[in-house]
XYZ file of C-alpha atoms in Angstrom:
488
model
C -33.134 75.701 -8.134
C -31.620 79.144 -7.586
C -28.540 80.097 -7.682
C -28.782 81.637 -4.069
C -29.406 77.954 -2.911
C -25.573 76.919 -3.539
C -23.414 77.627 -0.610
C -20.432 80.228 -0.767
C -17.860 77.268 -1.750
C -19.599 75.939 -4.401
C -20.370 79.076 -6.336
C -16.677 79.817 -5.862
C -16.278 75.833 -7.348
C -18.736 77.070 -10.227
C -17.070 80.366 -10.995
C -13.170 78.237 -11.151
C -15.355 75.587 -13.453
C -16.266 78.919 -15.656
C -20.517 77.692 -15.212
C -21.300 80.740 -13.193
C -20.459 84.309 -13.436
C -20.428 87.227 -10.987
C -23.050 88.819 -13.696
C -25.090 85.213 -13.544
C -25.232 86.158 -9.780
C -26.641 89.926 -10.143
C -29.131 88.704 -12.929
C -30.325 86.354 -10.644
C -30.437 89.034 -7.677
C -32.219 91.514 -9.842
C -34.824 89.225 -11.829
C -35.431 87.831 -7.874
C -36.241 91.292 -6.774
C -38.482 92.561 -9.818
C -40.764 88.973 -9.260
C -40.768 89.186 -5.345
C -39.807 92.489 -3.458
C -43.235 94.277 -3.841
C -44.953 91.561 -2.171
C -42.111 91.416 0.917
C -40.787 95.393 0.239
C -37.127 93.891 1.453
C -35.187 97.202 -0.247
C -35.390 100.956 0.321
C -33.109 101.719 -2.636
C -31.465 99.806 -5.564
C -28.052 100.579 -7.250
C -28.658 98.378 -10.304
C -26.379 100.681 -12.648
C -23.671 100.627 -10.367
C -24.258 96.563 -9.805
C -24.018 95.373 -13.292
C -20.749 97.278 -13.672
C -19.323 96.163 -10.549
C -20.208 92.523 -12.298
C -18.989 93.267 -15.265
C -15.518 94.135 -13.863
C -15.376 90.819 -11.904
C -16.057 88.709 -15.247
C -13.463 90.122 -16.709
C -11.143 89.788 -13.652
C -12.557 86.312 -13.166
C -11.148 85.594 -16.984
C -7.934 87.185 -16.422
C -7.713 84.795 -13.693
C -5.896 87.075 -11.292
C -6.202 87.469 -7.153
C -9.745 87.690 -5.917
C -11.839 88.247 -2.623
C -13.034 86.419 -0.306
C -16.844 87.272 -1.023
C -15.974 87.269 -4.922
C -18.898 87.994 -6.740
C -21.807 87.473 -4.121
C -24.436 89.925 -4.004
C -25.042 91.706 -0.975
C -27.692 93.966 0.676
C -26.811 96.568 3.032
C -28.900 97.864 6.099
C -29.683 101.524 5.477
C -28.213 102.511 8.595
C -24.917 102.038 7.075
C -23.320 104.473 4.796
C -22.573 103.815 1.300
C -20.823 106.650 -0.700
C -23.195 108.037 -3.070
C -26.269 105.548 -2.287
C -29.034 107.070 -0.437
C -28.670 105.679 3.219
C -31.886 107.039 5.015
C -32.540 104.592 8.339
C -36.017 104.560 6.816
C -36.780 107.734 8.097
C -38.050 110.971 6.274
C -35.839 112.784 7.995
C -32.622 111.394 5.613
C -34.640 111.144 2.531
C -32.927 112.893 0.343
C -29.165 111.829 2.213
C -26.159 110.770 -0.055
C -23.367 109.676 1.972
C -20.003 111.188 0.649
C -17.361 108.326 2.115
C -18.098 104.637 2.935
C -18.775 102.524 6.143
C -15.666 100.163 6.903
C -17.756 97.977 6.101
C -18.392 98.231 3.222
C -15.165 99.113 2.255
C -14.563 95.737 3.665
C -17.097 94.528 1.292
C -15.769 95.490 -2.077
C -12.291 94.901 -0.933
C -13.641 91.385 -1.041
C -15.214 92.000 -4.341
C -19.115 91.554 -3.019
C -21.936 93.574 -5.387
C -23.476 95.976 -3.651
C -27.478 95.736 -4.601
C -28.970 98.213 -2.899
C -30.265 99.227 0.205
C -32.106 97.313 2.982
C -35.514 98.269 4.613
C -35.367 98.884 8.405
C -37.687 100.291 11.227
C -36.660 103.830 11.527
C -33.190 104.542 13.235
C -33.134 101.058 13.734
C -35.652 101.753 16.237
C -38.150 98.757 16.517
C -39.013 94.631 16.883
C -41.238 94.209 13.641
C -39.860 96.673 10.959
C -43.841 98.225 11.325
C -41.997 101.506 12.214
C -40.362 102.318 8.264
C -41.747 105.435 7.920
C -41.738 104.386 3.470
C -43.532 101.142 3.977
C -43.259 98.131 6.358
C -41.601 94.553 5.182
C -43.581 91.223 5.005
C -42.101 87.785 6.582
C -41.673 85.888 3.246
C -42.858 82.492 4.893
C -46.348 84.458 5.868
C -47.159 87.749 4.389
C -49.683 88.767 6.710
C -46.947 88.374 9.467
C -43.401 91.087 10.213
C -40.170 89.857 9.462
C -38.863 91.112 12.628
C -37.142 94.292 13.117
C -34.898 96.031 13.063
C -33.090 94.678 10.085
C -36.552 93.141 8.922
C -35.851 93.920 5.401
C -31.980 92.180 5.556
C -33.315 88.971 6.714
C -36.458 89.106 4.709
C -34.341 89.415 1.394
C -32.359 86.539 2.432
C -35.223 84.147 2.827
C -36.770 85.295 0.055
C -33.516 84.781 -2.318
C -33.500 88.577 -2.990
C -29.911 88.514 -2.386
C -27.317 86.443 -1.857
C -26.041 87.780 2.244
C -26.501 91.199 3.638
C -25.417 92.826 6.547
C -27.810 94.008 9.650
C -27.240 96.044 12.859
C -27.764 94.525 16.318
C -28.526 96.586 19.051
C -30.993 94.500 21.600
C -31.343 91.704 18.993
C -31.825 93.291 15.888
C -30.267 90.704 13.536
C -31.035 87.754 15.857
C -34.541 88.400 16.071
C -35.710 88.623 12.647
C -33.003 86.076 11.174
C -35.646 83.656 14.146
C -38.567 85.087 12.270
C -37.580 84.531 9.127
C -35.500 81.551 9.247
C -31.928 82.827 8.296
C -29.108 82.846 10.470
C -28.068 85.887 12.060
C -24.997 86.703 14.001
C -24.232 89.326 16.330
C -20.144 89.847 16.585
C -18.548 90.427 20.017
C -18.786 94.577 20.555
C -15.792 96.316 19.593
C -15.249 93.185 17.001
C -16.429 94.471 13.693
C -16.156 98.479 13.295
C -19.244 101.121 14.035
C -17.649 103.342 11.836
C -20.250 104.378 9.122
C -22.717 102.919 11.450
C -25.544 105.835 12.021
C -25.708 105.693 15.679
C -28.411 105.023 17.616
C -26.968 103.571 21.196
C -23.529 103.781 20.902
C -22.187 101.446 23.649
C -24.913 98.743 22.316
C -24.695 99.043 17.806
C -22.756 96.134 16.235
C -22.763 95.491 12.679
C -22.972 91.575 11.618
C -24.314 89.297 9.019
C -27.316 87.665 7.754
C -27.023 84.298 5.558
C -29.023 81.249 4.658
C -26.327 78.968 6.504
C -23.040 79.088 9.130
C -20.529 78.755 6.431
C -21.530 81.615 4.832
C -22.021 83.344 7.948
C -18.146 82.608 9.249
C -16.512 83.965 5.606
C -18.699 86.665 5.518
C -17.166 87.496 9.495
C -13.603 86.864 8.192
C -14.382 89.636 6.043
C -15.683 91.948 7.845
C -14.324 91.398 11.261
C -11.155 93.751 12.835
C -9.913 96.951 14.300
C -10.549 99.917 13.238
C -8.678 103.393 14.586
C -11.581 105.026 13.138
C -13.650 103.677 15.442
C -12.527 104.130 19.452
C -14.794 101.411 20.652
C -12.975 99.006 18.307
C -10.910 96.146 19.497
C -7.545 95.220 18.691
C -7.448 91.960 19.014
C -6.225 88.944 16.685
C -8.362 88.060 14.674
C -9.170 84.088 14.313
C -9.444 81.456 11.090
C -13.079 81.351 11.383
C -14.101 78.833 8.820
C -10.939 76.664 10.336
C -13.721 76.397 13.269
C -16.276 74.490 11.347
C -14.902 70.907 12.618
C -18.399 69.668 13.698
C -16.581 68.058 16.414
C -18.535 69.378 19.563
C -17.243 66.313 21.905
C -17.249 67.405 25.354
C -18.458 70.593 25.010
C -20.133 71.912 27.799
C -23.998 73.762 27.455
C -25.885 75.926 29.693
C -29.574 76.483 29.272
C -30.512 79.242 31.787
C -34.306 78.238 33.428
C -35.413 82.179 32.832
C -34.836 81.108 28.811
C -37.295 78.377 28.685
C -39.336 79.502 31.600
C -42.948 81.698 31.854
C -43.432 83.929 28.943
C -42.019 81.224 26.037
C -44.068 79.483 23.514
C -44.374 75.907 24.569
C -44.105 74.712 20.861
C -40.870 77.573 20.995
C -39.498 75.739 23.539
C -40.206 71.838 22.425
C -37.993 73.031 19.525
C -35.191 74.219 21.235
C -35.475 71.056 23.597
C -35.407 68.832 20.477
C -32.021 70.540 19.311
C -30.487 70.215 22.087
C -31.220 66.378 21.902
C -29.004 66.879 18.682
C -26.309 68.300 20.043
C -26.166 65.732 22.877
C -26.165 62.458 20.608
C -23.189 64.874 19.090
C -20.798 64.475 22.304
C -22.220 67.950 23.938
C -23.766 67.964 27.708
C -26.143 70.512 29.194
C -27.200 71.609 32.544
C -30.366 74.098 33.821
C -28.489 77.361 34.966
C -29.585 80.357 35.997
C -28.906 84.183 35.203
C -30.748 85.738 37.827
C -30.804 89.302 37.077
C -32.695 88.587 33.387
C -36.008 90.111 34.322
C -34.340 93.440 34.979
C -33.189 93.510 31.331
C -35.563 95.072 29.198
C -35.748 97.867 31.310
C -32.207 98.560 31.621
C -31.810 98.122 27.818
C -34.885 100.421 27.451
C -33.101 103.032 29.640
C -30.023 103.155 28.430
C -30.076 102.631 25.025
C -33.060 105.533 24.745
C -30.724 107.464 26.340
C -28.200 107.119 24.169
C -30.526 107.498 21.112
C -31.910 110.796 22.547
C -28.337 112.390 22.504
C -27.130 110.559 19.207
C -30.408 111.844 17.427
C -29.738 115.457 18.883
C -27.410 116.336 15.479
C -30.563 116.153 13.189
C -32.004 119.414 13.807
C -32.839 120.498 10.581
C -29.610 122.581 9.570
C -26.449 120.165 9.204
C -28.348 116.962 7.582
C -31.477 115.770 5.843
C -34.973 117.373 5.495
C -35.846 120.964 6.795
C -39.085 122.700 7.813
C -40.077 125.439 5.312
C -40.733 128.987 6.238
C -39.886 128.492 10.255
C -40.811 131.736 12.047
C -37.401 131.332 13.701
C -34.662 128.928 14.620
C -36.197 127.578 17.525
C -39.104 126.885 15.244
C -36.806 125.466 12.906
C -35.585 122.661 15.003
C -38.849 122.044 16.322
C -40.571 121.975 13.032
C -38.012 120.117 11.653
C -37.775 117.210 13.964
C -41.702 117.210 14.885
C -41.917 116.308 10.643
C -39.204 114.278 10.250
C -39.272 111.477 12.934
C -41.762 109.178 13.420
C -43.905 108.436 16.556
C -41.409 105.420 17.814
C -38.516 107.435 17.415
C -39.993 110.191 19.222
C -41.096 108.098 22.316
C -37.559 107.081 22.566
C -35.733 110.382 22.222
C -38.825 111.267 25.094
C -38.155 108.614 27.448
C -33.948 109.192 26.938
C -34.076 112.512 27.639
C -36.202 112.153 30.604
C -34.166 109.917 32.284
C -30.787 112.131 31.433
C -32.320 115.471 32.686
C -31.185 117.062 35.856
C -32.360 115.110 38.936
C -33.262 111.545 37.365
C -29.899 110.641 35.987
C -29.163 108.960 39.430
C -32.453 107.569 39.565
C -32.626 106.181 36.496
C -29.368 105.962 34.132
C -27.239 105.517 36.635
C -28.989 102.895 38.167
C -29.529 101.041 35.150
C -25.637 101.473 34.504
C -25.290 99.053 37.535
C -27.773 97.145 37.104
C -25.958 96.368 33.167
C -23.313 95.252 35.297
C -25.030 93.055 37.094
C -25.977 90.946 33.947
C -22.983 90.891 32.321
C -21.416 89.255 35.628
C -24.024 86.618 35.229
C -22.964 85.818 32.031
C -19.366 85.416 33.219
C -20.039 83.206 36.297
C -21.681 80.799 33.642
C -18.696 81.366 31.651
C -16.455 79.589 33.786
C -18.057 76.452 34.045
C -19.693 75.832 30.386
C -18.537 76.683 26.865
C -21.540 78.008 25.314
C -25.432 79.370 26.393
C -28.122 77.949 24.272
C -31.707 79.087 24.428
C -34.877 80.595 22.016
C -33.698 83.596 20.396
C -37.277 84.793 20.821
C -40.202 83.601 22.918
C -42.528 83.226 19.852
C -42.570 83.103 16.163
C -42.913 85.837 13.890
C -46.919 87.842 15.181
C -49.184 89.115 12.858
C -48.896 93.089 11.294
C -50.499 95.394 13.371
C -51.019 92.530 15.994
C -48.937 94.954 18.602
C -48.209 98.246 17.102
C -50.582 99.581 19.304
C -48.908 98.042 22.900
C -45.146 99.209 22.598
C -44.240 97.177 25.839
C -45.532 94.155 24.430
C -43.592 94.555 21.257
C -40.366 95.077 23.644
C -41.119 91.917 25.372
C -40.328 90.311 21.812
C -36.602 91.081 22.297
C -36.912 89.992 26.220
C -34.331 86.462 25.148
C -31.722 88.709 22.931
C -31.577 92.065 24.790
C -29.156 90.463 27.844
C -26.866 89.341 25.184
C -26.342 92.689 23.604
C -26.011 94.135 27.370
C -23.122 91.750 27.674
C -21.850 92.737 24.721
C -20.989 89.067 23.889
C -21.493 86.911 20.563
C -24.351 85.181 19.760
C -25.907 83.312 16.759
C -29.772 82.522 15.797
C -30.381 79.546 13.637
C -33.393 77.958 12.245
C -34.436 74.747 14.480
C -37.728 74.009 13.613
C -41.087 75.590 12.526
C -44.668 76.333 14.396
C -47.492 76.365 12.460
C -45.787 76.918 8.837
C -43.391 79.922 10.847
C -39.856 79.139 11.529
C -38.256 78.719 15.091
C -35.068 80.212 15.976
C -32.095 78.978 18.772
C -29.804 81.444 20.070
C -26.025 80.295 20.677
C -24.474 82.421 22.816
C -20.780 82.650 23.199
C -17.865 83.959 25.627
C -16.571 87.603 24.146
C -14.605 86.846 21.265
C -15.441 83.622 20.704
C -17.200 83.351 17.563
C -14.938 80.451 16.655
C -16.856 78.413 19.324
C -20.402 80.000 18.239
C -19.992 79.190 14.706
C -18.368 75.344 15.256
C -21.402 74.564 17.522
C -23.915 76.295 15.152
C -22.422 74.527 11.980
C -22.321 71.399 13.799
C -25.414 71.450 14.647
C -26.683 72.233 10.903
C -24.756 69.313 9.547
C -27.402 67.272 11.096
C -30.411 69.112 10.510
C -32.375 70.241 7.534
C -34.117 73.414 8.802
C -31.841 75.662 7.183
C -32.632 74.166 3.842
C -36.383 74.895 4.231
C -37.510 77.875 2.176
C -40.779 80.022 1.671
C -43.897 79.116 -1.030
C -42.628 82.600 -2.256
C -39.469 81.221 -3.492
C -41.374 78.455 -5.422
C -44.257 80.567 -6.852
């Protein structure tokens, strides 16, 4: 049994017992990676020195007995979209390469103020930019359960680790269902906070009014401390909310009597897996014998949502990406003939082909004489969903459906068809337009590939996400399941 396998509580139980160490848990973490990670190719960039020291200083503090954080010890991967002072933090692009961050994220911050080990760094598609983490421009990750199949993207390589017991939690970005998605694929849970509830700053940008940070664990509990952690405002950040924050792990009553569920038809509908949706059905059938009741709802203006998310967060990419030009960060061209040259150069080497249809299709629709047409329209249109997510809102307590319509596809199955390989997000992308919480846990497999269920919660409620997702894993045994990798 690994040590990864114990939840957050009981390695906390072990450390006060003096059986486990915070240098046990890096050992672990590092002789994990060495037997495992170039089979799956979870990490971009280890910090192993840096590690064993941090360890080191938390044995000794563990002896001395004296305060400690609420992540004490764990080790913890972090996306390489977010900056970690003096760790290479490169999105997986060429482009940043050679990129050594000179401050830290809040996050992570946040993270060693809770004493967490930093391990390294996690394994993306480019800028974040991606549904299978095919689009690394170093190498792509493997889903751990199948290796000939992705992990999901974009934080592939976060929820990859986790399901392969590389590391203990890490952290992934979520822009149209970039933490949900893969945590489905690989059977992790992945939660997407509220926007505006955990800070963007350190966050390398991609669509501003859509990035939000959140984590990636093997179960709920360790999903709602890692939150507490993480979670609150930020006046470096201007889209951060001030708001109180709650006692998350308070929240994990299992008591789900009465609470009300909406399953919207387009969720379960034309396009879904039928084996995807038999598994959601049958949890569902768990949460009723728990005291829960669910109706068929609708949210009508769902088809118009990859679209709209494809509009406006390509806009928003094409301006964010506009600062790496060659001169203030990352790679340059050599010899350019001039600087014209020397942007174009530099940005026709350094970003690959999905990044560059993106920054196309975003500047296109910003450019004189289509912004009406086409950003402006999807503006509305954003609207449009997030009022259908409120009009369910005041009649139910939670939205439960597939977090995506299939399980984890082959490699190379779609890299040729980018619309298909949006379609993937089709169940998570009106959820991030919302900007409202939502959690993806395991509930079930399909042919050897786990299943994930998306529980989808009222802005700010993660309390109510996290009760019903816990609840629902205290009766269950999904989460439990692991890989033939982590047995080999």
């Amino acid at each position: 049994m690994s040590l990864f396998d114990y939840t957050l509580s009981e390695i906390h139980n072990k450390m006060n017992g003096g059986e486990l160490s915070p240098t046990d848990l890096v050992d672990q973490a590092f002789k994990t990676i060495q037997e495992r990670d170039n089979r799956v190719g979870a990490y971009l960039t280890l910090d192993e020195e840096q590690a064993r020291a941090t360890a080191r200083k938390l044995d000794d503090k563990l002896k001395a007995g004296g305060e400690r954080g609420l992540l004490f010890g764990l080790p913890v991967g972090i996306k390489d979209n977010i900056v970690t002072e003096g760790l290479r933090t490169t999105c997986a692009s060429q482009f940043l390469s050679n990129f050594n961050p000179v401050y830290d994220a809040t996050v992570t911050k946040k993270l060693r103020k809770a004493d967490s080990v930093i391990l390294g760094k996690m394994n993306m598609d480019e800028f974040a930019m991606g549904g299978s983490n095919e689009n690394s421009s170093f190498h792509p990750v493997r889903n751990p359960w199948n290796l000939e199949h992705v992990p999901g993207g974009s934080s592939g390589g976060s929820a990859a680790s986790v399901a392969a017991g590389e590391a203990y939690f890490t952290l992934g970005s979520d822009t149209g269902g970039s933490i949900r998605q893969p945590a489905s694929y690989c059977g992790v849970v992945g939660l997407k906070p509220t926007y505006g509830l955990v800070s963007r700053f350190g966050l390398v940008a991609f669509a501003s009014s859509l990035d939000q940070i959140g984590p990636i664990t093997k179960n709920v509990e360790d999903s709602a401390y890692v939150l507490q952690a993480i979670a609150g405002y930020d006046s470096m950040d201007s889209t951060s909310a001030n708001v109180e924050i709650p006692d998350y792990l308070s929240a994990l009553t299992g008591d789900i009597k009465g609470l009300r569920i909406a399953v919207p038809k387009e969720y379960v509908g034309e396009g879904v897996d039928p084996v995807v949706k038999e598994k959601v059905m049958d949890a569902l059938k768990v949460l009723e014998g728990l005291g829960a009741t669910w109706e068929e709802v609708s949210l009508p203006h769902t088809e118009y949502a990859v679209a709209t998310y494809y509009l406006l967060a390509s806009s928003e990419a094409s301006s964010n990406l506009a600062r790496f030009d060659g001169v203030r960060y990352g790679v340059r061209s050599d010899n350019p003939a001039n600087l014209l040259d020397l942007y174009h150069e530099s940005r026709s080497q350094g970003f690959g082909p999905e990044v560059k249809r993106r920054i196309m299709l975003g500047t296109y629709a910003l450019s004189s004489g289509y912004y009406d047409a086409y950003y402006l329209k999807a503006q509305k249109v954003r609207t449009l969903i997030k009022r259908d997510f409120d009009q369910v809102f005041e009649d139910f307590d939670i939205i439960i459906g597939p977090t995506a319509p299939t399980t984890a596809f082959k490699l190379g199955e779609q890299v040729d068809n980018p619309l298909t390989m949006y379609l993937n997000d089709i169940l998570t992308i009106p959820v991030s337009l919302a900007g409202v919480p939502a959690v993806s846990v395991p509930c079930g497999f399909a042919e050897g590939l786990p299943v994930g269920m998306q529980i989808i919660g009222k802005a700010f409620d993660e309390s109510t996400v996290l009760r019903v997702a816990h609840a629902y894993e205290q009766h269950t045994d999904f989460h439990k399941n692991r890989p033939t990798i982590v047995s080999e």
